[in-house]
CSV table of C-alpha atoms and ligand atoms in Angstrom, one decimal:
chain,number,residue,atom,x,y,z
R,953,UNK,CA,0.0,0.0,0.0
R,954,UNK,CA,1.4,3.8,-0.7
R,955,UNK,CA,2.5,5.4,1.8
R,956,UNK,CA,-0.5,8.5,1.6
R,957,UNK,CA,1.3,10.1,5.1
R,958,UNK,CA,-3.0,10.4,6.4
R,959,UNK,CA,-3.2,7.7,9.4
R,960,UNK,CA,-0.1,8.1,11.0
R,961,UNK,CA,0.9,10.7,13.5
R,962,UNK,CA,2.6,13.7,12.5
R,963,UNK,CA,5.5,13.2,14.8
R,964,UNK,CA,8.2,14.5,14.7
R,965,UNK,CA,8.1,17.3,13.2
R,966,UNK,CA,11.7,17.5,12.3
R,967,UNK,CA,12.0,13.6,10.9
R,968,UNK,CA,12.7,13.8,7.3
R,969,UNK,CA,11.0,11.6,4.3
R,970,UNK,CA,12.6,11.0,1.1
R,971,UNK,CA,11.5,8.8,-1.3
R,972,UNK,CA,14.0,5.5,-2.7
R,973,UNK,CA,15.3,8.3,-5.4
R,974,UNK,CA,16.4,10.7,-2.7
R,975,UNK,CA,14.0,13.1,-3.3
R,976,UNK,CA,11.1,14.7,-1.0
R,977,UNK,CA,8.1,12.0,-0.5
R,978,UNK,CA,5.0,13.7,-2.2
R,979,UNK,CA,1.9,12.5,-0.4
R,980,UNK,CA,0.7,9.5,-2.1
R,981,UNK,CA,3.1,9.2,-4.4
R,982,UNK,CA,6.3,7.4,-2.6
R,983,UNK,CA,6.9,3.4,-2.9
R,984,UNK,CA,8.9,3.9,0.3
R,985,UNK,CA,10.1,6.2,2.8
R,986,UNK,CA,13.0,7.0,5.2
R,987,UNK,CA,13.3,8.2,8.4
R,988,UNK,CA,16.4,10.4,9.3
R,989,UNK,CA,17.2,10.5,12.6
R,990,UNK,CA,18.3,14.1,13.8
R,991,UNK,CA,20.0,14.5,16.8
R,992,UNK,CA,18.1,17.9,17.8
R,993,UNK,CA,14.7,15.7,16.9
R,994,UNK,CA,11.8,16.1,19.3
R,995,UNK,CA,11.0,12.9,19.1
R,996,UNK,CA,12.3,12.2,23.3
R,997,UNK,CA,8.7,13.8,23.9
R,998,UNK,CA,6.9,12.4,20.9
R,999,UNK,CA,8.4,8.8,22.3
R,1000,UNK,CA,6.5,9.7,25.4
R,1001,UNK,CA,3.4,10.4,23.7
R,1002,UNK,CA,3.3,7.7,21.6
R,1003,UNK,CA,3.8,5.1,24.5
R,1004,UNK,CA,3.8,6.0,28.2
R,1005,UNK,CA,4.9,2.7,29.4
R,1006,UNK,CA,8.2,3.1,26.7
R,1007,UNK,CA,9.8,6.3,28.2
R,1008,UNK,CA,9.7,4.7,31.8
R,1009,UNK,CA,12.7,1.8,31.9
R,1010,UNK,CA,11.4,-0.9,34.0
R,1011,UNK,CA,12.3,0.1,37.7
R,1012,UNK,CA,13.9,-2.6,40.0
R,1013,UNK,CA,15.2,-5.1,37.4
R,1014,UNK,CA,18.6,-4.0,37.4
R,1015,UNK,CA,18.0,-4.3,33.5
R,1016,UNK,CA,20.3,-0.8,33.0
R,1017,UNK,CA,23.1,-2.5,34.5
R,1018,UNK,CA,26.0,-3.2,32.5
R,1019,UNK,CA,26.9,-6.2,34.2
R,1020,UNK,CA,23.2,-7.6,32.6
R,1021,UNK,CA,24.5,-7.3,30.2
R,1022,UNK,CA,28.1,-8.2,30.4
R,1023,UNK,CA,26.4,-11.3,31.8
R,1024,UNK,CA,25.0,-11.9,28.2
R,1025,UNK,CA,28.5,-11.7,26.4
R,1026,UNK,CA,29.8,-14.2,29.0
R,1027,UNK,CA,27.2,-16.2,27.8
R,1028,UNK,CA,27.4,-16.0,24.2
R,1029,UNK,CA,30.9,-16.4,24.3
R,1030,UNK,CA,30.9,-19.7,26.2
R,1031,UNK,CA,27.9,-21.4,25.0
R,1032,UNK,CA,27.9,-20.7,21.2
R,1033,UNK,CA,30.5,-19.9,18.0
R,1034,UNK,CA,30.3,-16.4,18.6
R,1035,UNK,CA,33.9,-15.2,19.3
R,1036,UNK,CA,33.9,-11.9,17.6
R,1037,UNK,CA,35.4,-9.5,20.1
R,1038,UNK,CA,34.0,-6.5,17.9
R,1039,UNK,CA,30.3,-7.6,17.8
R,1040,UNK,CA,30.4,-8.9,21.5
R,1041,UNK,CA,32.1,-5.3,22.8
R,1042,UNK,CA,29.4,-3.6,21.0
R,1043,UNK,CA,26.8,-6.0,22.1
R,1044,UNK,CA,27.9,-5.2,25.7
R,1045,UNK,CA,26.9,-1.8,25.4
R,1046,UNK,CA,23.2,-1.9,23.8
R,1047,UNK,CA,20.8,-1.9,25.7
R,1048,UNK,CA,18.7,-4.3,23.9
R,1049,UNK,CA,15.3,-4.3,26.7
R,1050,UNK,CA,14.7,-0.9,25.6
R,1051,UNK,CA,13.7,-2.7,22.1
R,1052,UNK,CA,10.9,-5.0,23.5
R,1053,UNK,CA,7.7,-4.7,25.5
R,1054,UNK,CA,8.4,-3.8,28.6
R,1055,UNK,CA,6.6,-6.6,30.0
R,1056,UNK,CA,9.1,-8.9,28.3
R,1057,UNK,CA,12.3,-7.0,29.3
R,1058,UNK,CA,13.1,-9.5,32.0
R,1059,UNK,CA,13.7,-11.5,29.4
R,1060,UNK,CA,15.9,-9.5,27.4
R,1061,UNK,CA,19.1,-10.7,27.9
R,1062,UNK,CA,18.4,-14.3,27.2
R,1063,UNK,CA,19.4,-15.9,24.2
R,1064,UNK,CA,16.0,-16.0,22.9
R,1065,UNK,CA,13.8,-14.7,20.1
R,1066,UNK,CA,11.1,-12.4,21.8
R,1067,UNK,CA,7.8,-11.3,20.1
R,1068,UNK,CA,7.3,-7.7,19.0
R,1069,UNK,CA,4.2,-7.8,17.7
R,1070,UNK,CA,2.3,-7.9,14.1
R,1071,UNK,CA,3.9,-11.7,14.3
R,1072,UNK,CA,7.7,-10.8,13.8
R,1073,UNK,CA,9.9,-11.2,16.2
R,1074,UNK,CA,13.8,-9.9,17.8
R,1075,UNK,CA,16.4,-12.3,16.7
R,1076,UNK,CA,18.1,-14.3,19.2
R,1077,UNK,CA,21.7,-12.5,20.4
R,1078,UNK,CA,23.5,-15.1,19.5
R,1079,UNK,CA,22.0,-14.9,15.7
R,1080,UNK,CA,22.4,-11.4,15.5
R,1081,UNK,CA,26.1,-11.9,16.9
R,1082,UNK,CA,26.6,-14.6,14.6
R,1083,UNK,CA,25.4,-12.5,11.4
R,1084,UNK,CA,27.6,-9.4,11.9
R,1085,UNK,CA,30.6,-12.0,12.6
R,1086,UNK,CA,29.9,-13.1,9.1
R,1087,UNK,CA,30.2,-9.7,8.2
R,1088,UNK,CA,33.1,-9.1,9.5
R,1089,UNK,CA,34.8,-11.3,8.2
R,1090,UNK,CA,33.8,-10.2,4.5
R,1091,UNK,CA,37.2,-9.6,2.1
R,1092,UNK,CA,36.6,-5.7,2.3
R,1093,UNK,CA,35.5,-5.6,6.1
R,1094,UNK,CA,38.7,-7.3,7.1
R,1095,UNK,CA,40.8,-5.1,4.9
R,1096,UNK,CA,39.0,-2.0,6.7
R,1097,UNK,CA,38.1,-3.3,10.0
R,1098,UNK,CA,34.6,-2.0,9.1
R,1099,UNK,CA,31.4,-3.4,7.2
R,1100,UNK,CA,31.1,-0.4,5.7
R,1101,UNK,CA,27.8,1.0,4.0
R,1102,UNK,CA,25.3,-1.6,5.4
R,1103,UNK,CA,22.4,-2.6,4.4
R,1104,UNK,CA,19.7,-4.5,6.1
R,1105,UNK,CA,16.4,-5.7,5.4
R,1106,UNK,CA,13.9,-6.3,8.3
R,1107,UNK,CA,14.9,-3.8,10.6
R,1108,UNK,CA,11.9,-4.9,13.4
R,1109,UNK,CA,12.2,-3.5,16.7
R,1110,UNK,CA,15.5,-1.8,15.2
R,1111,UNK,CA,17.8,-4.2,17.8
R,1112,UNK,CA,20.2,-5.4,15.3
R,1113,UNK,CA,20.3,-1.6,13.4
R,1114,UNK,CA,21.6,-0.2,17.2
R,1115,UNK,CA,24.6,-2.8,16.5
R,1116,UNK,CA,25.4,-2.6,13.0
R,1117,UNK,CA,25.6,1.4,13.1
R,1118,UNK,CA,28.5,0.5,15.7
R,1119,UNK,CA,30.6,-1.9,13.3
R,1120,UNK,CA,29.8,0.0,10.1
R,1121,UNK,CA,30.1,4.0,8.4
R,1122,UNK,CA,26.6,4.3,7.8
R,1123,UNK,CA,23.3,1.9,7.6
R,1124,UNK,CA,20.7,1.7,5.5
R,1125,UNK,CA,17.3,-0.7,7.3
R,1126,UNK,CA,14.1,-1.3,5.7
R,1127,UNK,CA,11.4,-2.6,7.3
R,1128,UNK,CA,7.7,-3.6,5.5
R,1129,UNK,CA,5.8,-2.6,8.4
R,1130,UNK,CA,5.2,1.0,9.0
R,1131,UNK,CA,4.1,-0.1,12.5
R,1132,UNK,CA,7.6,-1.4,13.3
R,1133,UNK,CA,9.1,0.9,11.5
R,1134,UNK,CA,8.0,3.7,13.5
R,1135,UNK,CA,8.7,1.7,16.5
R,1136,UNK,CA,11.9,0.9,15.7
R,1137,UNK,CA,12.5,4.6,14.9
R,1138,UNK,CA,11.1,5.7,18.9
R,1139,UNK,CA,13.5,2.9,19.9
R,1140,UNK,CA,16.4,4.2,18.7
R,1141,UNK,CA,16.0,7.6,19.1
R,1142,UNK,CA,17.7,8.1,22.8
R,1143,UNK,CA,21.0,6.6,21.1
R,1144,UNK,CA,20.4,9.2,18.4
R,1145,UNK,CA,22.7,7.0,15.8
R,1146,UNK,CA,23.7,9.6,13.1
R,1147,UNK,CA,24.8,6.6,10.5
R,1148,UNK,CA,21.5,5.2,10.7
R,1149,UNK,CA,18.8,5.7,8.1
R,1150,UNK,CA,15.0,3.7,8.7
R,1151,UNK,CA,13.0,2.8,5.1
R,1152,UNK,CA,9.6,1.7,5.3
R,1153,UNK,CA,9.3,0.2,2.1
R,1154,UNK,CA,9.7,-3.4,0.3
R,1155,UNK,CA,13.2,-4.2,0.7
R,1156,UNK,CA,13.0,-7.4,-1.6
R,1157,UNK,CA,13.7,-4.3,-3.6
R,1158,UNK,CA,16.7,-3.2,-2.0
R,1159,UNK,CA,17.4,0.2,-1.9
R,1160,UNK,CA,18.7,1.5,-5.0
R,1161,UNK,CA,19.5,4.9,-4.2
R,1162,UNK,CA,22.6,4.2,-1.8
R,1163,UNK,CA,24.1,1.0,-3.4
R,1164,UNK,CA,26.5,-0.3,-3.4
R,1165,UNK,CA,26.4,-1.8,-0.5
R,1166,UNK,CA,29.7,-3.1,1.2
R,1167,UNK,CA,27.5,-5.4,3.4
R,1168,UNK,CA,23.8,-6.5,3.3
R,1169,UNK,CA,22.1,-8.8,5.8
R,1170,UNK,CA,18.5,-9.7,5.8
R,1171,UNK,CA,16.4,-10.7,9.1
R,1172,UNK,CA,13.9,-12.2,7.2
R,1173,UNK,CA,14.0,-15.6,4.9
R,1174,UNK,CA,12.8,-15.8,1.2
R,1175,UNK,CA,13.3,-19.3,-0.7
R,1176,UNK,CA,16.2,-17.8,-2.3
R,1177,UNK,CA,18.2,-14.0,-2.1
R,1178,UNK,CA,16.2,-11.3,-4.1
R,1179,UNK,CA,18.5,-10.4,-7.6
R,1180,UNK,CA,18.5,-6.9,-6.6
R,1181,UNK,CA,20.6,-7.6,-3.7
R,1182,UNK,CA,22.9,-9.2,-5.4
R,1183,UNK,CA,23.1,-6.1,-8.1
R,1184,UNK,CA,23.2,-3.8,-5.0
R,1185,UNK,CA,26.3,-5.9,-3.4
R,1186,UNK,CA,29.6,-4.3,-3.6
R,1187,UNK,CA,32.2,-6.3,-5.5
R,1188,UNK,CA,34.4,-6.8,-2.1
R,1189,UNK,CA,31.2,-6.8,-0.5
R,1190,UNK,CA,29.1,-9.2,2.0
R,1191,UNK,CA,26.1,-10.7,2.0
R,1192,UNK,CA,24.1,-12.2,4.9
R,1193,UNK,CA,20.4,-13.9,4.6
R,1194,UNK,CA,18.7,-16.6,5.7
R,1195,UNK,CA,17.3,-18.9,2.7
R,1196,UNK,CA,15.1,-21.7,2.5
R,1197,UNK,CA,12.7,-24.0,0.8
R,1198,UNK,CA,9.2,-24.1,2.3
R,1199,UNK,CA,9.9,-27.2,4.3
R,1200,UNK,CA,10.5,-27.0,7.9
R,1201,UNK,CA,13.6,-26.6,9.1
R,1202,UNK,CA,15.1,-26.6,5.5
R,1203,UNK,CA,16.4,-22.5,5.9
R,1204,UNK,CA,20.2,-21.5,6.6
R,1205,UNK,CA,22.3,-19.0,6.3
R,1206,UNK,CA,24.0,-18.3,3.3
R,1207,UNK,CA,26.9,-16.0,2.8
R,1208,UNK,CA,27.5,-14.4,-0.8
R,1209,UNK,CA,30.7,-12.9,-1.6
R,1210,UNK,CA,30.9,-10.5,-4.8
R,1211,UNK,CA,34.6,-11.1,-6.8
R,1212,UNK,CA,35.6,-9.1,-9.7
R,1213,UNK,CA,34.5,-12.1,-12.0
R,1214,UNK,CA,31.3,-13.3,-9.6
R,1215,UNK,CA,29.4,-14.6,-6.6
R,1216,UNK,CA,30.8,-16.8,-4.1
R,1217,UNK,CA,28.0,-18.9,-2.1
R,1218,UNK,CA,28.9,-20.7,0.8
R,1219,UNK,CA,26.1,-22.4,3.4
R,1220,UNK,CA,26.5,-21.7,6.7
R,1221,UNK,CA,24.2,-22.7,10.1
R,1222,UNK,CA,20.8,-24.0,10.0
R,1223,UNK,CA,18.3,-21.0,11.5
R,1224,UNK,CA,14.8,-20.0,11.6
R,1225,UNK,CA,13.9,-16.6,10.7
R,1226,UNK,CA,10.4,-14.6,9.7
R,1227,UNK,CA,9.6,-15.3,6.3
R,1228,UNK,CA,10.5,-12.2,3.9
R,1229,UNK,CA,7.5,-11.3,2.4
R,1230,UNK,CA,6.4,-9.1,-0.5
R,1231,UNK,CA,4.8,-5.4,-0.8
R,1232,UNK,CA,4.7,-3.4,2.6
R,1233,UNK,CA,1.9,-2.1,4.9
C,858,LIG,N1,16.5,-7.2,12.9
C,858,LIG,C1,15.2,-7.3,13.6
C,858,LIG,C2,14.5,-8.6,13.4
C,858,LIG,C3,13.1,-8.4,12.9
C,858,LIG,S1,12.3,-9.8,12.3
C,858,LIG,C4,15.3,-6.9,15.1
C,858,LIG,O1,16.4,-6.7,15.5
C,858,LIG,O2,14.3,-6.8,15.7
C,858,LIG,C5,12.3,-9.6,10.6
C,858,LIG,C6,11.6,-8.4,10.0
C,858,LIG,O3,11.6,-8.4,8.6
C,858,LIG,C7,10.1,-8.2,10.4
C,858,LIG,O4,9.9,-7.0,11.1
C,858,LIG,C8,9.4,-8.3,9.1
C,858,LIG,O5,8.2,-7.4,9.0
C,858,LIG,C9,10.5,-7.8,8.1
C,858,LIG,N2,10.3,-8.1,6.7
C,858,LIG,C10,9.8,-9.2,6.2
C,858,LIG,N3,9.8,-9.1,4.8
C,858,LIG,C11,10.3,-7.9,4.5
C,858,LIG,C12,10.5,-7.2,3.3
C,858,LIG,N4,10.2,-7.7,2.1
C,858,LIG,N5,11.0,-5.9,3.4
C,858,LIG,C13,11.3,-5.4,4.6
C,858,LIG,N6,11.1,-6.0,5.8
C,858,LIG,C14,10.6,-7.2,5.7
């Protein structure tokens, strides 16, 4: 469905739309939309607004503490393949309760899916750790120590964009769900990432107007990767999705590398990720 700009609330007043060309978003007329954060946004007091429960962090939990959450990166270093210091430092520091309902944050820093709503959900730590890892490791990113422009499709509750704008120059996340997107964007607003751009729009698509991308991750798996990722891929550059038949269980990871001459495909971990799904809402 178009974006017409009617049902949704005008906050903020400062938060930019373009369309996937760059230019202004007429009313009506944009396949997709993006969300600049600015750091003097108002959006602190349109996050209130919007939410009550959201602008109050859970009292008594200790959930704020880093030790929580050093707690988790003990974890995940012990207990599964993820041994990227990078992705675990940066892991340590985000805060990733403030992503979920509030009457799930207890939960937060267990290696566990969580719902947030409209039937998606937050990826498990260790998946999320395990993705970037990938990344990292990509020809360019260890030449640079950086992934570099990012993109990412599915961006949710906006967890896993809060980490990648850590590890890379700037990001690029599109989500189908204007719900989630504008969640996501409330979400990470008090971390105010200035590398971080949010695109409600189909990101089967891509999005044409920043590629190449360096590295490109997906949260969400189709039976195989959309062409225009591939076309939107660096050569030098990552790619990171989960890609399956139909049959359960049947999905892993699979990690692309563009050469000068072609694509490199290698299969990695079996996973179970929301289906990516076509056209946005
Ligand atoms: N990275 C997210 C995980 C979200 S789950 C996080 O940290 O929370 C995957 C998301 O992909 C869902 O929100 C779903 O709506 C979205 N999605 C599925 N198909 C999509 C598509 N074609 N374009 C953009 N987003 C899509």
């Amino acid at each position: 469905m178009p974006d017409d700009g009617k049902a949704r609330p005008r906050f903020p007043a400062r938060l930019e739309s373009v369309s996937p060309t760059g230019r202004k978003a007429a009313a009506g007329l944009a396949a997709s939309s993006t969300a600049v954060l600015r750091p003097q946004s108002p959006l602190r007091q349109a996050h209130a607004d919007a939410d009550p429960r959201r602008s109050i962090p859970p009292a008594g939990l200790g959930l704020v503490s880093r030790d929580v959450r050093q707690r988790m990166v003990d974890r995940l270093r012990a207990q599964t393949g993820v041994h990227d210091e990078r992705v675990l430092a940066v892991m340590g520091d985000v805060e990733r309760h403030r992503f979920v309902d509030p009457a799930l944050a207890v939960q937060a820093y267990e290696d566990t899916s969580l719902p947030i709503g409209h039937g998606q959900t937050i990826s498990k730590p260790s998946v999320v750790a395990l993705m970037i890892g990938l990344l990292l490791q990509g020809p360019q990113a260890r030449a640079t120590g950086s992934i570099g422009r990012t993109l990412e499709i599915g961006t949710g509750c906006g967890y896993q964009a809060a980490v990648l704008c850590r590890l890379a120059s700037d990001v690029y996340s599109i989500e189908r769900l204007r719900a989630l997107h504008d969640a996501a964007r409330l979400h990470l607003e008090p971390a105010r990432p200035r590398n971080l751009r949010l695109v409600h729009g189909d990101g089967r698509l891509g999005h044409p107007p920043n590629a190449p991308y360096q590295s490109i991750v997906s949260a969400a798996g189709g039976e195989d990767v959309p062409a225009a990722w591939l076309e939107q891929l660096a050569v030098g550059g990552r790619l990171v999705a989960p890609t399956g038949g139909p049959v359960e269980g049947s999905q892993v990871l699979v990690v692309i590398d563009r050469t000068e001459t072609g694509y490199l495909r290698t299969r990695h971990d079996g996973v179970h990720f929301v289906p990516l799904k076509s056209g946005f809402a």
